[in-house]
PDB file of C-alpha atoms and ligand atoms in Angstrom:
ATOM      1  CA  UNK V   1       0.000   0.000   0.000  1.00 72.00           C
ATOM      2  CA  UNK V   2       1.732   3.429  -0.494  1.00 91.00           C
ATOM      3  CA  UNK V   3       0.128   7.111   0.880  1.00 96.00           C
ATOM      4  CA  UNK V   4       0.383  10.412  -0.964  1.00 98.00           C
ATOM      5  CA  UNK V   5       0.536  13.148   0.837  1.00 98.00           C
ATOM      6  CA  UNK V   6      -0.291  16.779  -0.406  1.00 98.00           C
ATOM      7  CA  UNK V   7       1.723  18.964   1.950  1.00 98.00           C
ATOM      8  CA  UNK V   8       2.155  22.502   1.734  1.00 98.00           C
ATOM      9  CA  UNK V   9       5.811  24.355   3.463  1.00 98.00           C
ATOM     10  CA  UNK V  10       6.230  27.633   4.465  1.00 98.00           C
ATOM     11  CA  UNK V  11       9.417  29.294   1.493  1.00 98.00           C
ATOM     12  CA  UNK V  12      11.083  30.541   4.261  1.00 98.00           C
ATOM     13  CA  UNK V  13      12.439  27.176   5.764  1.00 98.00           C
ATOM     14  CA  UNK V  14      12.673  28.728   9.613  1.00 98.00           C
ATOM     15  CA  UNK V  15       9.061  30.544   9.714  1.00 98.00           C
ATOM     16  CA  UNK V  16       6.440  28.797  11.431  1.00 97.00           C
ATOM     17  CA  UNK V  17       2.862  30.002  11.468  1.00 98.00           C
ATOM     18  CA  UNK V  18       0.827  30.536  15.077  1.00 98.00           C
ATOM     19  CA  UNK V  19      -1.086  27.798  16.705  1.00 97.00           C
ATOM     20  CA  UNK V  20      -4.068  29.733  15.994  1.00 98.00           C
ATOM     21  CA  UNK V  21      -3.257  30.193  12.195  1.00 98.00           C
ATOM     22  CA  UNK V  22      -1.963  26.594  11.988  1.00 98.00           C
ATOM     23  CA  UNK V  23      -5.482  25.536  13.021  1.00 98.00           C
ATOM     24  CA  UNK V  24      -7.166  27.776  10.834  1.00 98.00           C
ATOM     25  CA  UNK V  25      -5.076  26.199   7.794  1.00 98.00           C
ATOM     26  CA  UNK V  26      -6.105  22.697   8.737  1.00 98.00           C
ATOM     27  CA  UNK V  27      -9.865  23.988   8.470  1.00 98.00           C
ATOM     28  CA  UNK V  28      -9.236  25.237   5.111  1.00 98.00           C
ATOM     29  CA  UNK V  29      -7.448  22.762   3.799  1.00 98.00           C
ATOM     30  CA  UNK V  30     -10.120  20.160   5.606  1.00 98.00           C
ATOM     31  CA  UNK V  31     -12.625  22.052   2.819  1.00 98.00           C
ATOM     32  CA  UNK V  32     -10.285  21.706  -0.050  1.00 98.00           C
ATOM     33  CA  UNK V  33      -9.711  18.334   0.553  1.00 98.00           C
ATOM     34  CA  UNK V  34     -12.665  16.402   2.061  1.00 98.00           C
ATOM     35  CA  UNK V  35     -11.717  12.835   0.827  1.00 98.00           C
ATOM     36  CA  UNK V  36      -8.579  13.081   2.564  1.00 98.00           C
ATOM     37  CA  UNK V  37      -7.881  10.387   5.507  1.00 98.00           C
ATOM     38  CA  UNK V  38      -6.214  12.967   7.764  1.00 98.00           C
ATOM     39  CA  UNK V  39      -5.249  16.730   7.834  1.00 98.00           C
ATOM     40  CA  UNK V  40      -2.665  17.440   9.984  1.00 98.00           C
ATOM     41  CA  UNK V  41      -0.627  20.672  11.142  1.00 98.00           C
ATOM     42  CA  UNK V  42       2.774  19.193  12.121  1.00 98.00           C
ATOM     43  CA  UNK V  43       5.225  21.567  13.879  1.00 98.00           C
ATOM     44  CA  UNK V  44       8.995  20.355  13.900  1.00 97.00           C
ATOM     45  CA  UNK V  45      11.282  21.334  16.843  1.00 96.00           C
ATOM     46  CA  UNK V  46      14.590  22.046  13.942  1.00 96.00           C
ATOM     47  CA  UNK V  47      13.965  22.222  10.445  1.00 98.00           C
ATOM     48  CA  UNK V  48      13.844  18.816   8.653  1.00 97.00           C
ATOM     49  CA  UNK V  49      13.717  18.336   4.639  1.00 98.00           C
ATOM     50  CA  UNK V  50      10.546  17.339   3.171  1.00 98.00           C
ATOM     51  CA  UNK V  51      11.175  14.802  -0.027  1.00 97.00           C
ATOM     52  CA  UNK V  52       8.698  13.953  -2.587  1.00 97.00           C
ATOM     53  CA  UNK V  53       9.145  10.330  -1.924  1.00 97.00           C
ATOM     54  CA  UNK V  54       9.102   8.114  -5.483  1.00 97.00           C
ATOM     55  CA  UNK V  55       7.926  11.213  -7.510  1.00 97.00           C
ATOM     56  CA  UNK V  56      11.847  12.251  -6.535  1.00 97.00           C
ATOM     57  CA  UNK V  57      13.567  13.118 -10.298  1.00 97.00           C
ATOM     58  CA  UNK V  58      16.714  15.132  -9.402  1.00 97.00           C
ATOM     59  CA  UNK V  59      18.369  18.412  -8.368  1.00 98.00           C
ATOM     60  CA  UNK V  60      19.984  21.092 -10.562  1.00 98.00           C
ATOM     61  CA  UNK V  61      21.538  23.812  -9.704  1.00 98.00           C
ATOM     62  CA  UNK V  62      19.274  27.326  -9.384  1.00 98.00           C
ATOM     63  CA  UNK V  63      22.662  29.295 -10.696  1.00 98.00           C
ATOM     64  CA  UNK V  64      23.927  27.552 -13.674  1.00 98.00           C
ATOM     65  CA  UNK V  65      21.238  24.177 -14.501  1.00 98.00           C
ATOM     66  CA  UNK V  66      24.327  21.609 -13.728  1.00 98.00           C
ATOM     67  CA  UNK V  67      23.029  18.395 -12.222  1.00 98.00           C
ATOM     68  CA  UNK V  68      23.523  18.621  -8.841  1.00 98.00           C
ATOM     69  CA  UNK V  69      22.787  15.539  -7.854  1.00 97.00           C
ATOM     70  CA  UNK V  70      26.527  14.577  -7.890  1.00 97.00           C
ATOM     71  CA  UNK V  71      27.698  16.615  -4.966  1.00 98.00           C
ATOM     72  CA  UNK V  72      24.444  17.889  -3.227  1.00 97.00           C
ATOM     73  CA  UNK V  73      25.201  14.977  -0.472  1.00 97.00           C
ATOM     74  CA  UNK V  74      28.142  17.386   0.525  1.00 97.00           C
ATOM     75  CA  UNK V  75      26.342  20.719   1.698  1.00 98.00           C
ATOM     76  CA  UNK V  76      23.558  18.278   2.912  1.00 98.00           C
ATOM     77  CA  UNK V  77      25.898  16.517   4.956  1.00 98.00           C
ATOM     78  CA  UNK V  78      27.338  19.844   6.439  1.00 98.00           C
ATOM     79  CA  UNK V  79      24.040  21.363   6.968  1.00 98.00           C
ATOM     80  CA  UNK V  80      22.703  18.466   8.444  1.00 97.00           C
ATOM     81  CA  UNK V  81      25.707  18.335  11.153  1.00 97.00           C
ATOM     82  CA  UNK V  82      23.999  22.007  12.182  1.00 97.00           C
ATOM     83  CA  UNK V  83      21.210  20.919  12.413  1.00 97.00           C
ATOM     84  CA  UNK V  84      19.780  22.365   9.233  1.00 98.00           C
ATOM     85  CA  UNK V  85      20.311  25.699  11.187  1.00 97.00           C
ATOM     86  CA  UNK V  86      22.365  26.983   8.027  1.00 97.00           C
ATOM     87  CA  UNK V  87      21.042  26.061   4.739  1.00 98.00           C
ATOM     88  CA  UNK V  88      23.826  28.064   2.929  1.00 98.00           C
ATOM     89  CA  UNK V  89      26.832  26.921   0.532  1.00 98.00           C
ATOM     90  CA  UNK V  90      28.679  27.575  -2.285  1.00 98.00           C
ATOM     91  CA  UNK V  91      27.972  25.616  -5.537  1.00 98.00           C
ATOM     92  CA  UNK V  92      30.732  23.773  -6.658  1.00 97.00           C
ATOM     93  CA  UNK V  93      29.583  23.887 -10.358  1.00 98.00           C
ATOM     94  CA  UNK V  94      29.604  27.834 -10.663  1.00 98.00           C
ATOM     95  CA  UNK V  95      30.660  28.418  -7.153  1.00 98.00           C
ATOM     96  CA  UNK V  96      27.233  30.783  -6.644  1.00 98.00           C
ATOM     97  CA  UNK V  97      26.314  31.238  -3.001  1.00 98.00           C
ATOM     98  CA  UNK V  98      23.067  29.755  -2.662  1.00 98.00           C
ATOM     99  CA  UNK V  99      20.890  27.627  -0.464  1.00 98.00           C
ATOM    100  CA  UNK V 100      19.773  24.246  -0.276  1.00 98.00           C
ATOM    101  CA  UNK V 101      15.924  25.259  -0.158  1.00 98.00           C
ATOM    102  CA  UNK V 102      16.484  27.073  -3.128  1.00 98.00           C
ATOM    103  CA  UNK V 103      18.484  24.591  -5.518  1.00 98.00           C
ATOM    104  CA  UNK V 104      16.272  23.397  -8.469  1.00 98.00           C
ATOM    105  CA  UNK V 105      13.997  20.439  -6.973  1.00 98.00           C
ATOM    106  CA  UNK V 106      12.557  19.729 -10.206  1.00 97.00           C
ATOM    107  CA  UNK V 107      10.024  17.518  -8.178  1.00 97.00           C
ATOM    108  CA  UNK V 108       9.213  20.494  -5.689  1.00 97.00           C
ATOM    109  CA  UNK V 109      10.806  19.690  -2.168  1.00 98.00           C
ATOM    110  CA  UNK V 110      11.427  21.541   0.772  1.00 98.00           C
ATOM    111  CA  UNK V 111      12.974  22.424   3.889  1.00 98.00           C
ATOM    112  CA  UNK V 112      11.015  23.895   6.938  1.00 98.00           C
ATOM    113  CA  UNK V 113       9.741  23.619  10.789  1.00 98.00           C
ATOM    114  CA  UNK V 114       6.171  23.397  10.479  1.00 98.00           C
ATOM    115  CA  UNK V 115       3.992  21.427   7.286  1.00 98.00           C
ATOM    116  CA  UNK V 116       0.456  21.342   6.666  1.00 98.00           C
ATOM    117  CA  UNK V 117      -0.400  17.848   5.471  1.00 98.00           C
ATOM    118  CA  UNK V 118      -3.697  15.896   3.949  1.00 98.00           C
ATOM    119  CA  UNK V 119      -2.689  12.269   3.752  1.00 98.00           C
ATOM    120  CA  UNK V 120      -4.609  10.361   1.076  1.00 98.00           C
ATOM    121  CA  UNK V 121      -6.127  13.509  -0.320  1.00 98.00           C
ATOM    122  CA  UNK V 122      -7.899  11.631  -3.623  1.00 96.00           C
ATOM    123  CA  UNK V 123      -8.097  14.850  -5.640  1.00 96.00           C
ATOM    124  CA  UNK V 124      -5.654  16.502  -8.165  1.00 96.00           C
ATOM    125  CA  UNK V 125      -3.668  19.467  -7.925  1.00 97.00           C
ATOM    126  CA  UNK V 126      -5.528  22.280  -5.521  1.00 97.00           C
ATOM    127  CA  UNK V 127      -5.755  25.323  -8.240  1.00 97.00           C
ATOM    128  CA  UNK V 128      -3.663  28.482  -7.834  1.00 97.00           C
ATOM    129  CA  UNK V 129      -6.081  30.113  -5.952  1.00 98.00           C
ATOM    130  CA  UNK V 130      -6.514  27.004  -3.486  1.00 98.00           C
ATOM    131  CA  UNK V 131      -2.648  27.553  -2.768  1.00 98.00           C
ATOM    132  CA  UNK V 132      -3.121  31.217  -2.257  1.00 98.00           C
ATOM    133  CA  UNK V 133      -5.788  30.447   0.096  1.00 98.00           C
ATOM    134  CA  UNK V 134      -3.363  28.517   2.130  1.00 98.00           C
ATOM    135  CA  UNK V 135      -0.750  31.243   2.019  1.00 98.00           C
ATOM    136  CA  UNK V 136      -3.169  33.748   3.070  1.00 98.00           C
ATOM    137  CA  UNK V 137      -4.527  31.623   5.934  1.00 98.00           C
ATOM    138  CA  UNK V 138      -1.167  31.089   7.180  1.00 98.00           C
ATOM    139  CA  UNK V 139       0.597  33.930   6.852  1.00 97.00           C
ATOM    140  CA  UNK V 140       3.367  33.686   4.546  1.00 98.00           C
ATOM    141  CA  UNK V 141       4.141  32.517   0.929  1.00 98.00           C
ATOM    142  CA  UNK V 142       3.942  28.294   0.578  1.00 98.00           C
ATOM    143  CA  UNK V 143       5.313  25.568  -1.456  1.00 97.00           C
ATOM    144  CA  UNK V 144       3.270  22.940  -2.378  1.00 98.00           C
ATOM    145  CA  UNK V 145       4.460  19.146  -2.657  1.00 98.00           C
ATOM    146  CA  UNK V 146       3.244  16.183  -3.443  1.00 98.00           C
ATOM    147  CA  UNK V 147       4.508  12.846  -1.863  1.00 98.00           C
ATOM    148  CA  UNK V 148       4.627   9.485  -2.460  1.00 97.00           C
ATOM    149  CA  UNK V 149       5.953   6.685  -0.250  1.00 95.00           C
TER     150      UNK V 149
HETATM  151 ZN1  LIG A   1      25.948  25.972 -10.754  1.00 70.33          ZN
END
């Protein structure tokens, strides 16, 4: 049996919304999605990365397009040992000083402290103005990703 999970992430990978907000959201996204098993506001203690599971298909490099996928495991590695406190490196393609949360995905993926989740939504994409919703209810510009395990 595998899950997907729609899950939307704050862009800025250390902003989490209020308690209050962070409810609201799960009400919304409870009326977007009302097949879904579970909605879920999940706040993380440190920032944690949030892969697309099997829809996964690489990393490239925001600055130049190289595939990144041959050295990413470095700055991962480094920021990881921080705790994911410091997302920020310098590309060894181009050397451009960039961040992890803002390399290419070109399956969208994240990092961040707090994600708003519907497990098993059984829809399709929420439209544009479904994600803006989101944003809006929240407080702060969102990236949406879809996840499959
Ligand atoms: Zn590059």
């Amino acid at each position: 049996m595998s899950d997907t999970i729609l899950r939307y992430v704050p862009e800025d990978p250390f902003w989490k919304p209020t308690t209050a907000d962070a409810a609201k959201a799960v009400s919304l996204l409870k009326s977007i999605a009302p097949d879904a098993e579970t909605v879920d506001a999940i706040f993380e203690e440190n920032v944690v990365f949030y892969h697309p599971g099997e829809y996964w298909s690489g990393i490239k490099c925001n600055a130049c397009g190289a595939d990144a996928e041959p050295w990413w495991d470095g700055p991962m590695n480094a920021a990881f040992a921080v705790k994911f406190e410091n997302l920020e490196f310098t590309t060894p393609c181009c050397g451009a000083h960039t961040s992890l949360n803002d390399l290419h995905y070109i399956v969208p993926s994240a990092f961040g402290r707090f994600n708003l989740e519907a497990r098993n939504p059984n829809m399709g994409d929420p439209t544009e103005d479904h994600d803006r919703d989101i944003a809006r209810c929240l407080g702060a510009p969102v990236r949406k990703i879809w996840v499959r395990l």
